[in-house]
Short mmCIF file of C-alpha atoms and ligand atoms in Angstrom, two decimals:
data_model
loop_
_atom_site.label_atom_id
_atom_site.label_comp_id
_atom_site.label_asym_id
_atom_site.label_seq_id
_atom_site.Cartn_x
_atom_site.Cartn_y
_atom_site.Cartn_z
CA MET M 1418 53.63 135.88 109.79
CA SER M 1419 50.91 136.53 112.31
CA SER M 1420 51.37 133.77 114.91
CA GLU M 1421 52.95 134.56 118.26
CA ALA M 1422 55.61 131.93 117.57
CA SER M 1423 56.94 133.92 114.62
CA GLN M 1424 57.22 137.17 116.60
CA ILE M 1425 60.83 138.33 116.84
CA THR M 1426 61.43 139.07 120.50
CA VAL M 1427 64.50 140.80 121.90
CA PRO M 1428 66.11 137.47 123.00
CA LYS M 1429 65.41 135.94 119.56
CA PHE M 1430 66.90 138.97 117.81
CA ARG M 1431 69.96 138.87 120.04
CA GLY M 1432 70.29 135.09 119.64
CA MET M 1433 70.52 135.34 115.85
CA LYS M 1434 74.20 136.27 116.14
CA ALA M 1435 75.13 133.08 118.02
CA ALA M 1436 73.01 131.10 115.53
CA GLY M 1437 74.97 132.64 112.64
CA GLN M 1438 71.81 134.11 111.09
CA LYS M 1439 72.04 137.45 109.33
CA ILE M 1440 69.61 140.13 110.49
CA THR M 1441 67.69 142.43 108.13
CA MET M 1442 66.29 145.76 109.35
CA LEU M 1443 64.55 148.63 107.58
CA THR M 1444 62.94 151.87 108.67
CA ALA M 1445 59.19 152.56 108.62
CA TYR M 1446 57.17 155.56 109.69
CA ASP M 1447 53.55 154.59 108.88
CA TYR M 1448 51.02 151.74 108.97
CA THR M 1449 50.94 150.87 105.25
CA LEU M 1450 54.66 150.58 104.67
CA ALA M 1451 55.30 148.91 108.02
CA GLY M 1452 52.76 146.21 107.13
CA LEU M 1453 54.39 145.64 103.72
CA LEU M 1454 57.87 145.37 105.23
CA ASP M 1455 56.67 143.07 108.00
CA ALA M 1456 55.05 140.68 105.52
CA THR M 1457 58.43 140.11 103.85
CA GLY M 1458 59.83 138.62 107.05
CA VAL M 1459 62.50 141.21 107.88
CA GLU M 1460 63.53 140.75 111.50
CA GLY M 1461 63.62 144.38 112.60
CA ILE M 1462 61.75 147.58 111.81
CA LEU M 1463 63.12 150.89 113.06
CA VAL M 1464 60.98 153.95 113.51
CA GLY M 1465 64.05 156.06 112.88
CA ASP M 1466 64.54 159.71 113.65
CA SER M 1467 65.51 159.83 109.95
CA MET M 1468 61.76 160.56 109.78
CA SER M 1469 62.78 164.15 110.49
CA MET M 1470 64.44 164.25 107.05
CA VAL M 1471 62.54 161.79 104.86
CA VAL M 1472 59.00 162.46 106.13
CA GLN M 1473 59.16 165.95 107.59
CA GLY M 1474 61.67 167.45 105.14
CA HIS M 1475 64.10 168.86 107.70
CA PRO M 1476 67.81 169.14 106.83
CA ASN M 1477 68.85 166.83 109.72
CA THR M 1478 67.44 164.59 112.45
CA LEU M 1479 67.45 167.19 115.22
CA PRO M 1480 63.96 168.76 114.92
CA VAL M 1481 61.74 165.66 115.30
CA THR M 1482 60.09 165.56 118.74
CA LEU M 1483 59.29 162.76 121.17
CA ASP M 1484 55.55 163.27 120.61
CA GLU M 1485 56.03 163.00 116.82
CA MET M 1486 58.13 159.83 117.19
CA ILE M 1487 55.40 158.31 119.39
CA TYR M 1488 52.64 159.33 116.94
CA HIS M 1489 54.39 157.49 114.07
CA ALA M 1490 55.63 154.57 116.16
CA GLU M 1491 52.06 153.85 117.24
CA MET M 1492 51.02 153.50 113.56
CA VAL M 1493 53.98 151.21 112.83
CA GLY M 1494 53.43 149.12 115.96
CA ARG M 1495 49.78 148.60 115.00
CA ALA M 1496 50.78 147.15 111.61
CA VAL M 1497 53.59 144.81 112.65
CA ARG M 1498 53.02 141.19 113.71
CA HIS M 1499 56.45 139.61 113.14
CA ALA M 1500 59.38 142.01 113.28
CA LEU M 1501 60.93 143.53 116.38
CA VAL M 1502 59.97 147.21 116.31
CA VAL M 1503 62.59 149.61 117.65
CA VAL M 1504 61.96 153.33 118.11
CA ASP M 1505 64.65 156.01 118.01
CA MET M 1506 64.93 158.25 121.05
CA PRO M 1507 65.00 161.72 119.47
CA PHE M 1508 67.47 164.46 120.34
CA PRO M 1509 67.78 165.44 123.21
CA SER M 1510 65.43 163.06 125.03
CA PHE M 1511 68.23 160.94 126.54
CA HIS M 1512 70.61 163.82 127.39
CA LEU M 1513 68.45 165.36 130.11
CA GLY M 1514 69.38 162.96 132.89
CA VAL M 1515 68.57 159.36 133.64
CA TYR M 1516 65.12 160.14 135.09
CA LYS M 1517 64.01 161.98 131.93
CA ALA M 1518 65.46 159.26 129.69
CA VAL M 1519 63.51 156.53 131.51
CA GLU M 1520 60.37 158.70 131.40
CA SER M 1521 60.73 159.29 127.64
CA ALA M 1522 61.57 155.68 126.75
CA GLY M 1523 58.78 154.52 129.07
CA ARG M 1524 56.31 156.69 127.13
CA ILE M 1525 57.50 155.09 123.88
CA LEU M 1526 56.80 151.58 125.17
CA LYS M 1527 53.51 152.52 126.90
CA GLU M 1528 52.00 154.55 124.05
CA THR M 1529 53.05 152.38 121.07
CA ARG M 1530 53.16 148.62 120.55
CA CYS M 1531 56.90 148.78 119.99
CA GLN M 1532 59.36 146.62 121.91
CA ALA M 1533 62.63 148.56 122.18
CA VAL M 1534 64.31 151.94 121.88
CA LYS M 1535 67.48 152.97 120.09
CA LEU M 1536 69.75 155.75 121.23
CA GLU M 1537 72.91 157.24 119.78
CA GLY M 1538 75.95 156.71 121.95
CA GLY M 1539 78.25 154.34 123.78
CA THR M 1540 80.60 155.23 126.63
CA ALA M 1541 79.00 158.62 127.36
CA GLN M 1542 75.50 157.09 127.39
CA ALA M 1543 76.37 153.90 129.34
CA GLU M 1544 74.68 155.14 132.52
CA VAL M 1545 71.47 155.93 130.65
CA ILE M 1546 71.51 152.58 128.81
CA ALA M 1547 71.97 150.73 132.13
CA ALA M 1548 69.11 152.67 133.74
CA LEU M 1549 66.75 151.94 130.84
CA VAL M 1550 67.68 148.24 130.84
CA SER M 1551 67.17 147.96 134.58
CA ALA M 1552 63.72 149.52 134.07
CA GLY M 1553 62.95 146.69 131.63
CA ILE M 1554 63.37 148.78 128.49
CA PRO M 1555 65.39 146.99 125.78
CA VAL M 1556 68.02 149.26 124.22
CA MET M 1557 69.73 149.14 120.84
CA ALA M 1558 72.81 151.38 120.87
CA HIS M 1559 74.06 153.36 117.84
CA CYS M 1560 77.82 153.95 117.48
CA GLY M 1561 80.12 155.31 114.79
CA LEU M 1562 78.55 158.18 112.91
CA ARG M 1563 75.84 159.62 115.13
CA PRO M 1564 73.67 161.85 112.95
CA GLN M 1565 72.36 163.77 115.98
CA ASN M 1566 75.95 165.09 116.34
CA VAL M 1567 75.99 166.55 112.83
CA LEU M 1568 76.42 170.15 113.97
CA GLN M 1569 79.49 169.26 116.02
CA LEU M 1570 80.91 167.04 113.24
CA GLY M 1571 80.26 169.58 110.49
CA GLY M 1572 78.81 166.90 108.21
CA TYR M 1573 78.15 163.19 107.86
CA LYS M 1574 81.69 161.80 107.93
CA VAL M 1575 83.15 158.30 108.08
CA GLN M 1576 84.29 157.62 111.68
CA ARG M 1577 87.80 156.13 111.94
CA ASP M 1578 88.84 156.27 115.62
CA LEU M 1579 89.03 152.52 116.32
CA ASP M 1580 89.78 152.92 120.05
CA GLN M 1581 86.72 155.13 120.51
CA LEU M 1582 84.53 152.86 118.38
CA LEU M 1583 85.58 149.76 120.35
CA ALA M 1584 85.14 151.59 123.66
CA ASP M 1585 81.64 152.76 122.65
CA ALA M 1586 80.41 149.38 121.41
CA THR M 1587 81.81 147.45 124.38
CA ALA M 1588 80.45 150.03 126.86
CA ALA M 1589 77.02 149.74 125.28
CA GLU M 1590 77.17 145.95 125.56
CA ALA M 1591 78.39 146.08 129.18
CA ALA M 1592 75.55 148.48 130.03
CA GLY M 1593 73.03 145.94 128.74
CA ALA M 1594 72.27 146.95 125.13
CA PHE M 1595 70.94 143.96 123.15
CA ALA M 1596 72.36 145.13 119.79
CA VAL M 1597 74.37 147.99 118.34
CA VAL M 1598 74.04 149.88 115.07
CA LEU M 1599 77.41 150.72 113.48
CA GLU M 1600 77.08 153.64 111.08
CA CYS M 1601 79.64 154.83 108.54
CA ILE M 1602 82.82 153.15 109.69
CA PRO M 1603 85.48 151.27 107.68
CA ALA M 1604 84.60 147.60 107.15
CA ALA M 1605 87.76 146.32 108.87
CA MET M 1606 86.88 148.28 112.03
CA ALA M 1607 83.30 147.00 111.95
CA ASN M 1608 84.65 143.45 111.66
CA LYS M 1609 86.86 143.97 114.75
CA ILE M 1610 83.91 145.28 116.76
CA THR M 1611 81.65 142.48 115.51
CA SER M 1612 84.10 139.84 116.70
CA ARG M 1613 84.70 141.65 120.02
CA VAL M 1614 81.06 141.98 121.16
CA LYS M 1615 78.54 139.19 121.75
CA ILE M 1616 75.54 141.33 120.80
CA PRO M 1617 74.58 141.68 117.11
CA THR M 1618 76.10 144.55 115.15
CA ILE M 1619 73.73 146.08 112.60
CA GLY M 1620 75.66 147.92 109.91
CA ILE M 1621 74.80 150.90 107.77
CA GLY M 1622 77.83 151.91 105.76
CA ALA M 1623 79.94 149.49 107.83
CA GLY M 1624 80.62 146.69 105.35
CA ALA M 1625 79.40 143.13 104.91
CA GLY M 1626 80.96 141.69 108.08
CA CYS M 1627 78.31 143.02 110.46
CA ASP M 1628 75.74 140.61 111.90
CA GLY M 1629 72.95 142.46 110.12
CA GLN M 1630 72.23 145.40 107.85
CA ILE M 1631 69.82 148.32 108.01
CA LEU M 1632 68.85 150.87 105.37
CA VAL M 1633 66.44 153.78 105.30
CA THR M 1634 63.51 152.34 103.33
CA ASN M 1635 63.03 155.49 101.24
CA ASP M 1636 66.65 155.10 100.05
CA LEU M 1637 66.18 151.39 99.25
CA LEU M 1638 63.04 152.16 97.23
CA GLY M 1639 64.65 154.98 95.24
CA LEU M 1640 62.44 157.64 96.79
CA THR M 1641 65.27 159.87 97.97
CA SER M 1642 65.95 163.03 96.01
CA GLY M 1643 69.20 164.96 96.26
CA TYR M 1644 72.23 163.55 98.06
CA VAL M 1645 72.24 159.78 98.53
CA PRO M 1646 75.04 158.32 100.71
CA ARG M 1647 77.51 155.91 99.08
CA PHE M 1648 76.41 153.03 101.32
CA VAL M 1649 72.88 153.07 99.89
CA LYS M 1650 71.73 150.57 97.29
CA ALA M 1651 68.43 151.48 95.62
CA TYR M 1652 66.54 148.27 94.83
CA ALA M 1653 63.76 150.10 93.01
CA ASP M 1654 63.09 153.45 91.36
CA LEU M 1655 59.79 154.43 92.92
CA GLN M 1656 60.36 158.08 92.14
CA THR M 1657 60.05 157.25 88.43
CA VAL M 1658 57.18 154.79 89.00
CA ILE M 1659 55.19 157.39 90.99
CA THR M 1660 55.93 160.23 88.57
CA GLN M 1661 54.87 158.12 85.58
CA ALA M 1662 51.64 156.93 87.26
CA VAL M 1663 50.64 160.42 88.36
CA THR M 1664 51.45 161.89 84.93
CA ARG M 1665 49.26 159.24 83.23
CA PHE M 1666 46.40 160.03 85.64
CA ARG M 1667 46.77 163.77 84.97
CA ASP M 1668 46.78 163.19 81.20
CA ASP M 1669 43.73 160.88 81.39
CA VAL M 1670 41.77 163.47 83.38
CA ARG M 1671 42.74 166.22 80.96
CA SER M 1672 41.80 164.14 77.91
CA GLY M 1673 38.56 162.82 79.45
CA THR M 1674 39.70 159.16 79.39
CA PHE M 1675 39.38 158.81 83.18
CA PRO M 1676 36.98 157.80 84.58
CA THR M 1677 35.57 155.29 82.06
CA SER M 1678 32.29 153.37 82.43
CA GLU M 1679 34.24 150.82 84.51
CA GLN M 1680 34.80 153.36 87.27
CA THR M 1681 31.33 154.90 86.98
CA PHE M 1682 28.10 153.99 88.86
CA LYS M 1683 24.92 153.42 86.82
O1 KIV J 2009 67.13 157.11 111.97
C1 KIV J 2009 67.48 156.15 111.28
O2 KIV J 2009 66.87 155.81 110.26
C2 KIV J 2009 68.66 155.41 111.72
C3 KIV J 2009 69.21 154.37 110.79
C4 KIV J 2009 69.82 155.03 109.63
C5 KIV J 2009 70.15 153.47 111.48
O3 KIV J 2009 69.17 155.64 112.77
#
Protein backbone atom coordinates (compact mmCIF):
# COMPACT_ATOMS: atom_id res chain seq x y z
CA MET A 1 0.00 0.00 0.00
CA SER A 2 2.99 2.28 -0.12
CA SER A 3 3.17 3.40 -3.77
CA GLU A 4 2.03 6.87 -4.75
CA ALA A 5 -0.45 5.31 -7.18
CA SER A 6 -2.37 3.70 -4.33
CA GLN A 7 -2.66 6.96 -2.34
CA ILE A 8 -6.29 8.01 -1.94
CA THR A 9 -6.41 11.65 -2.96
CA VAL A 10 -9.38 13.95 -2.48
CA PRO A 11 -10.50 13.57 -6.16
CA LYS A 12 -10.18 9.77 -5.92
CA PHE A 13 -12.18 9.71 -2.69
CA ARG A 14 -14.86 11.92 -4.20
CA GLY A 15 -14.90 9.90 -7.43
CA MET A 16 -15.70 6.66 -5.60
CA LYS A 17 -19.37 7.67 -5.44
CA ALA A 18 -19.72 7.99 -9.22
CA ALA A 19 -17.81 4.70 -9.59
CA GLY A 20 -20.30 3.00 -7.26
CA GLN A 21 -17.55 1.99 -4.82
CA LYS A 22 -18.35 1.95 -1.11
CA ILE A 23 -16.02 3.97 1.12
CA THR A 24 -14.69 2.73 4.47
CA MET A 25 -13.44 5.18 7.10
CA LEU A 26 -12.25 4.74 10.68
CA THR A 27 -10.80 7.02 13.33
CA ALA A 28 -7.18 6.95 14.51
CA TYR A 29 -5.30 9.06 17.01
CA ASP A 30 -1.77 7.58 17.04
CA TYR A 31 0.99 6.15 14.83
CA THR A 32 0.61 2.45 15.68
CA LEU A 33 -3.11 2.14 15.14
CA ALA A 34 -3.10 4.43 12.10
CA GLY A 35 -0.48 2.19 10.46
CA LEU A 36 -2.53 -0.95 11.20
CA LEU A 37 -5.71 0.59 9.78
CA ASP A 38 -3.92 1.91 6.72
CA ALA A 39 -2.46 -1.51 5.91
CA THR A 40 -5.99 -2.96 5.63
CA GLY A 41 -6.76 -0.65 2.71
CA VAL A 42 -9.51 1.49 4.26
CA GLU A 43 -9.95 4.59 2.13
CA GLY A 44 -10.21 7.21 4.86
CA ILE A 45 -8.77 7.78 8.32
CA LEU A 46 -10.24 10.49 10.52
CA VAL A 47 -8.35 12.08 13.36
CA GLY A 48 -11.66 12.74 15.06
CA ASP A 49 -12.37 15.12 17.89
CA SER A 50 -13.87 11.96 19.46
CA MET A 51 -10.27 11.80 20.74
CA SER A 52 -11.50 14.14 23.47
CA MET A 53 -13.65 11.28 24.81
CA VAL A 54 -11.87 8.05 23.85
CA VAL A 55 -8.26 9.16 24.42
CA GLN A 56 -8.53 12.04 26.87
CA GLY A 57 -11.49 10.76 28.89
CA HIS A 58 -13.64 13.89 28.67
CA PRO A 59 -17.45 13.57 28.75
CA ASN A 60 -17.84 15.20 25.29
CA THR A 61 -15.84 16.50 22.32
CA LEU A 62 -15.68 20.13 23.43
CA PRO A 63 -12.44 20.25 25.48
CA VAL A 64 -9.91 19.00 22.88
CA THR A 65 -7.78 21.87 21.54
CA LEU A 66 -6.38 22.69 18.11
CA ASP A 67 -2.82 22.09 19.36
CA GLU A 68 -3.82 18.64 20.69
CA MET A 69 -5.55 17.74 17.40
CA ILE A 70 -2.40 18.76 15.50
CA TYR A 71 -0.13 16.79 17.88
CA HIS A 72 -2.11 13.57 17.24
CA ALA A 73 -2.75 14.23 13.54
CA GLU A 74 0.99 14.55 12.96
CA MET A 75 1.51 11.02 14.40
CA VAL A 76 -1.30 9.62 12.25
CA GLY A 77 -0.12 11.41 9.12
CA ARG A 78 3.39 9.99 9.61
CA ALA A 79 2.04 6.41 9.64
CA VAL A 80 -0.36 6.54 6.70
CA ARG A 81 0.68 5.81 3.11
CA HIS A 82 -2.63 4.90 1.44
CA ALA A 83 -5.72 6.37 3.09
CA LEU A 84 -6.93 9.94 2.86
CA VAL A 85 -6.33 11.45 6.31
CA VAL A 86 -8.94 13.95 7.47
CA VAL A 87 -8.59 15.98 10.67
CA ASP A 88 -11.50 17.34 12.70
CA MET A 89 -11.53 21.07 13.33
CA PRO A 90 -12.16 21.23 17.08
CA PHE A 91 -14.71 23.46 18.78
CA PRO A 92 -14.69 26.47 18.36
CA SER A 93 -11.88 26.81 15.80
CA PHE A 94 -14.23 27.46 12.85
CA HIS A 95 -16.72 29.71 14.69
CA LEU A 96 -14.33 32.63 15.19
CA GLY A 97 -14.62 34.12 11.72
CA VAL A 98 -13.38 33.09 8.31
CA TYR A 99 -9.84 34.41 8.88
CA LYS A 100 -9.38 32.33 12.06
CA ALA A 101 -10.89 29.25 10.40
CA VAL A 102 -8.45 29.46 7.47
CA GLU A 103 -5.57 30.07 9.91
CA SER A 104 -6.53 27.01 12.01
CA ALA A 105 -7.16 24.68 9.07
CA GLY A 106 -3.97 25.97 7.44
CA ARG A 107 -2.01 25.00 10.56
CA ILE A 108 -3.51 21.50 10.38
CA LEU A 109 -2.31 21.01 6.80
CA LYS A 110 1.09 22.67 7.38
CA GLU A 111 1.98 20.91 10.64
CA THR A 112 0.70 17.38 9.85
CA ARG A 113 0.86 15.24 6.72
CA CYS A 114 -2.91 15.15 6.55
CA GLN A 115 -4.85 16.10 3.44
CA ALA A 116 -8.22 17.52 4.56
CA VAL A 117 -10.22 18.92 7.45
CA LYS A 118 -13.70 18.08 8.68
CA LEU A 119 -16.03 20.54 10.32
CA GLU A 120 -19.49 20.21 11.80
CA GLY A 121 -22.12 22.17 9.95
CA GLY A 122 -23.90 22.94 6.70
CA THR A 123 -25.87 26.09 5.92
CA ALA A 124 -24.51 28.11 8.84
CA GLN A 125 -20.91 27.14 7.98
CA ALA A 126 -21.19 27.52 4.18
CA GLU A 127 -19.18 30.75 4.14
CA VAL A 128 -16.36 29.15 6.14
CA ILE A 129 -16.36 26.01 3.95
CA ALA A 130 -16.16 28.17 0.80
CA ALA A 131 -13.28 30.22 2.24
CA LEU A 132 -11.32 27.10 3.20
CA VAL A 133 -11.89 25.52 -0.22
CA SER A 134 -10.82 28.68 -2.02
CA ALA A 135 -7.64 28.61 0.09
CA GLY A 136 -6.98 25.11 -1.24
CA ILE A 137 -8.05 23.29 1.91
CA PRO A 138 -10.26 20.25 1.20
CA VAL A 139 -13.29 20.13 3.51
CA MET A 140 -15.46 17.23 4.62
CA ALA A 141 -18.70 18.53 6.14
CA HIS A 142 -20.55 16.85 9.03
CA CYS A 143 -24.36 17.13 9.16
CA GLY A 144 -27.14 15.55 11.20
CA LEU A 145 -26.13 15.03 14.80
CA ARG A 146 -23.28 17.41 15.51
CA PRO A 147 -21.66 16.27 18.76
CA GLN A 148 -20.11 19.71 19.34
CA ASN A 149 -23.71 20.95 19.83
CA VAL A 150 -24.39 18.48 22.65
CA LEU A 151 -24.98 21.16 25.29
CA GLN A 152 -27.62 22.86 23.15
CA LEU A 153 -29.22 19.52 22.18
CA GLY A 154 -29.21 18.16 25.73
CA GLY A 155 -27.88 14.79 24.55
CA TYR A 156 -26.93 12.75 21.50
CA LYS A 157 -30.29 12.51 19.71
CA VAL A 158 -31.39 11.21 16.32
CA GLN A 159 -31.92 14.20 13.98
CA ARG A 160 -35.20 14.08 12.03
CA ASP A 161 -35.70 17.51 10.41
CA LEU A 162 -35.44 16.46 6.74
CA ASP A 163 -35.67 20.03 5.37
CA GLN A 164 -32.79 21.15 7.58
CA LEU A 165 -30.74 18.04 6.81
CA LEU A 166 -31.20 18.50 3.05
CA ALA A 167 -30.45 22.22 3.31
CA ASP A 168 -27.26 21.54 5.30
CA ALA A 169 -25.92 18.80 3.00
CA THR A 170 -26.68 20.70 -0.21
CA ALA A 171 -25.22 23.95 1.22
CA ALA A 172 -22.04 22.10 2.15
CA GLU A 173 -21.81 20.66 -1.37
CA ALA A 174 -22.49 24.05 -3.00
CA ALA A 175 -19.78 25.62 -0.81
CA GLY A 176 -17.26 23.11 -2.14
CA ALA A 177 -17.13 20.29 0.43
CA PHE A 178 -15.84 17.06 -1.17
CA ALA A 179 -17.84 14.73 1.12
CA VAL A 180 -20.29 14.90 3.99
CA VAL A 181 -20.62 12.81 7.15
CA LEU A 182 -24.24 12.09 8.08
CA GLU A 183 -24.54 11.23 11.77
CA CYS A 184 -27.54 9.74 13.56
CA ILE A 185 -30.35 10.29 11.09
CA PRO A 186 -33.09 7.90 9.90
CA ALA A 187 -31.96 5.70 7.00
CA ALA A 188 -34.71 6.94 4.66
CA MET A 189 -33.56 10.56 5.15
CA ALA A 190 -29.93 9.59 4.58
CA ASN A 191 -30.97 7.85 1.35
CA LYS A 192 -32.75 11.03 0.14
CA ILE A 193 -29.66 13.14 0.87
CA THR A 194 -27.37 10.57 -0.74
CA SER A 195 -29.36 10.66 -3.97
CA ARG A 196 -29.63 14.48 -3.89
CA VAL A 197 -25.92 15.32 -3.56
CA LYS A 198 -23.09 14.36 -5.93
CA ILE A 199 -20.47 14.20 -3.16
CA PRO A 200 -20.10 10.99 -1.11
CA THR A 201 -22.14 10.67 2.07
CA ILE A 202 -20.32 8.89 4.89
CA GLY A 203 -22.78 7.49 7.40
CA ILE A 204 -22.53 6.85 11.11
CA GLY A 205 -25.90 5.79 12.43
CA ALA A 206 -27.45 6.74 9.07
CA GLY A 207 -28.23 3.33 7.56
CA ALA A 208 -26.76 1.23 4.76
CA GLY A 209 -27.70 3.55 1.88
CA CYS A 210 -24.86 6.02 2.42
CA ASP A 211 -21.91 5.98 0.03
CA GLY A 212 -19.58 4.99 2.86
CA GLN A 213 -19.48 4.22 6.57
CA ILE A 214 -17.35 5.46 9.45
CA LEU A 215 -17.01 4.17 13.00
CA VAL A 216 -14.92 5.20 15.96
CA THR A 217 -12.19 2.53 15.98
CA ASN A 218 -12.31 2.05 19.76
CA ASP A 219 -16.01 1.14 19.39
CA LEU A 220 -15.32 -1.28 16.51
CA LEU A 221 -12.60 -3.01 18.53
CA GLY A 222 -14.73 -3.37 21.67
CA LEU A 223 -12.57 -0.99 23.68
CA THR A 224 -15.39 1.31 24.74
CA SER A 225 -16.64 1.05 28.29
CA GLY A 226 -19.98 2.43 29.43
CA TYR A 227 -22.57 3.67 26.94
CA VAL A 228 -22.17 2.40 23.39
CA PRO A 229 -24.48 3.93 20.73
CA ARG A 230 -26.93 1.62 18.93
CA PHE A 231 -25.25 2.22 15.56
CA VAL A 232 -21.99 0.65 16.74
CA LYS A 233 -21.00 -2.89 15.82
CA ALA A 234 -18.08 -4.26 17.84
CA TYR A 235 -16.04 -6.57 15.60
CA ALA A 236 -13.73 -7.62 18.43
CA ASP A 237 -13.62 -7.65 22.22
CA LEU A 238 -10.23 -6.12 22.90
CA GLN A 239 -11.24 -5.12 26.40
CA THR A 240 -11.41 -8.82 27.32
CA VAL A 241 -8.27 -9.67 25.31
CA ILE A 242 -6.26 -6.92 27.05
CA THR A 243 -7.60 -7.72 30.51
CA GLN A 244 -6.80 -11.43 30.09
CA ALA A 245 -3.27 -10.76 28.77
CA VAL A 246 -2.44 -8.30 31.56
CA THR A 247 -3.87 -10.62 34.22
CA ARG A 248 -1.72 -13.52 32.93
CA PHE A 249 1.38 -11.28 33.01
CA ARG A 250 0.57 -10.16 36.57
CA ASP A 251 0.06 -13.77 37.69
CA ASP A 252 3.30 -14.91 36.01
CA VAL A 253 5.29 -12.16 37.73
CA ARG A 254 3.73 -12.99 41.08
CA SER A 255 4.40 -16.72 40.69
CA GLY A 256 7.94 -16.24 39.33
CA THR A 257 7.14 -17.83 35.94
CA PHE A 258 8.04 -14.64 34.03
CA PRO A 259 10.71 -14.08 32.88
CA THR A 260 11.95 -17.56 31.95
CA SER A 261 15.41 -18.40 30.56
CA GLU A 262 14.04 -17.52 27.10
CA GLN A 263 13.65 -13.87 28.08
CA THR A 264 16.89 -13.75 30.09
CA PHE A 265 20.43 -12.77 28.94
CA LYS A 266 23.31 -15.13 29.78
O1 LIG B 1 -14.93 12.68 15.93
C1 LIG B 1 -15.29 11.67 15.32
O2 LIG B 1 -14.80 10.56 15.56
C2 LIG B 1 -16.32 11.83 14.31
C3 LIG B 1 -16.89 10.60 13.70
C4 LIG B 1 -17.72 9.91 14.70
C5 LIG B 1 -17.64 10.89 12.47
O3 LIG B 1 -16.68 12.91 13.98
